[in-house]
C-alpha positions in Angstrom: -14.4 -22.9 -7.7 -15.8 -20.8 -4.4 -14.1 -18.2 -2.5 -14.6 -17.6 1.0 -15.8 -13.9 1.1 -15.0 -14.0 5.2 -11.5 -14.8 4.3 -11.2 -12.2 1.6 -12.8 -9.5 3.7 -10.2 -10.2 6.3 -7.7 -10.0 4.0 -8.8 -6.6 3.0 -8.7 -5.6 6.4 -5.2 -6.7 6.8 -4.2 -4.8 3.7 -6.2 -1.7 5.0 -8.5 -1.9 2.3 -11.8 -1.5 4.9 -14.0 0.2 3.0 -16.3 -2.7 1.6 -19.6 -2.0 0.3 -21.3 -5.6 0.8 -23.6 -5.1 -2.1 -20.5 -4.4 -4.6 -18.7 -7.1 -2.9 -21.2 -9.7 -3.7 -21.5 -8.3 -7.2 -18.0 -8.9 -7.8 -18.6 -12.4 -6.3 -21.2 -13.0 -8.7 -19.4 -12.0 -11.7 -16.3 -14.0 -10.9 -18.2 -17.0 -10.1 -19.9 -17.0 -13.8 -16.4 -17.4 -15.1 -15.5 -20.7 -16.0 -12.4 -21.0 -14.1 -10.6 -24.5 -14.0 -8.3 -25.0 -11.1 -6.3 -22.0 -9.5 -5.5 -20.0 -12.5 -7.1 -17.0 -14.2 -6.2 -16.7 -17.9 -5.7 -13.4 -19.5 -9.3 -14.2 -21.2 -10.9 -14.5 -18.1 -9.4 -11.3 -16.7 -10.6 -9.6 -19.8 -13.9 -10.8 -19.7 -14.4 -9.8 -15.9 -13.0 -6.4 -17.0 -15.6 -6.1 -20.0 -18.5 -6.9 -17.4 -17.2 -4.4 -15.1 -17.1 -1.9 -17.9 -20.6 -2.0 -18.2 -21.2 -0.9 -14.7 -22.2 2.7 -13.6 -18.9 5.2 -13.0 -18.4 5.1 -9.4 -19.1 1.7 -8.8 -17.2 0.9 -11.7 -13.6 2.5 -10.0 -14.5 1.0 -6.9 -15.1 -3.1 -8.3 -12.0 -2.7 -10.5 -10.0 -1.5 -7.1 -11.9 -4.7 -5.4 -10.9 -6.7 -8.2 -7.3 -6.1 -8.1 -7.6 -6.8 -4.2 -9.3 -10.0 -5.3 -6.5 -10.9 -7.5 -3.7 -10.1 -5.0 -6.1 -12.0 -2.6 -6.0 -15.4 -4.6 -2.2 -14.8 -5.5 -0.9 -14.1 -2.0 -3.4 -16.5 0.0 -4.9 -19.1 -2.3 -1.6 -19.9 -4.5 -3.1 -19.1 -7.8 -1.6 -18.1 -10.9 -2.1 -14.5 -12.0 -1.1 -13.3 -15.4 1.6 -11.1 -15.5 -0.7 -8.4 -16.9 -2.7 -8.4 -13.5 0.3 -8.6 -11.3 1.4 -4.8 -12.4 -2.4 -3.9 -11.6 -2.4 -5.8 -8.2 -2.1 -3.0 -5.4 -0.5 -4.1 -2.1 -1.9 -1.3 0.1 0.5 -2.2 3.0 3.3 -2.4 1.0 2.5 1.1 -0.3 2.1 2.5 3.0 5.5 0.9 4.3 7.1 2.5 1.2 5.8 6.0 2.2 6.8 5.5 5.7 10.5 4.8 4.6 10.5 7.5 2.4 9.5 9.9 5.3 11.8 8.2 7.6 14.7 8.8 4.7 13.8 12.6 4.6 13.7 12.7 8.7 17.6 11.1 9.0 18.7 13.4 6.3 17.3 16.3 8.5 18.4 14.8 11.7 21.9 14.0 10.2 22.0 17.8 9.2 20.9 18.7 12.6 23.7 16.5 14.2 26.7 18.4 11.8 25.4 21.8 12.6 24.9 21.0 16.2 28.7 20.0 16.8 29.7 23.1 14.3 27.6 25.4 16.8 29.2 23.8 20.1 32.7 24.0 18.7 32.1 27.4 17.6 30.7 28.7 20.8 33.1 27.0 23.0 36.1 28.5 21.0 34.1 31.9 21.3 34.1 31.5 25.0 37.5 30.2 25.6 39.1 33.3 23.4 37.5 36.0 25.8 39.0 37.5 28.5 37.4 36.3 31.6 39.1 38.2 33.9 36.5 40.4 35.0 34.9 37.0 37.0 37.7 37.5 39.3 37.9 41.1 40.3 
């Protein structure tokens, strides 16, 4: 079964996984296409075989290929409706989701700070208002 490299690259761009090395992409697709895959399903055995082939590759490329393979599995699952073993589901990294979660965490922190500021501001304005009304202002009218 062939997979569109162009569509996969577009998917990676959408997922903010943009640093794609063409040679390593070719290598991953070659590894993937050598597997006996029937239908739209990756078996645990197929995943094991692909990981074994990737382990033989030098370390720097290996790390990149593992990440790229994770993105490929995510692509196959989300865009091509493939069945992926549960073990790989945990390894699939949705970079856009991670980015949104980080934004959400920082937005929460910002809202806590802003709410604290609002409480402090009310207290400050109340205190400063009560100090001005209690002072004798008759000097202004002399």
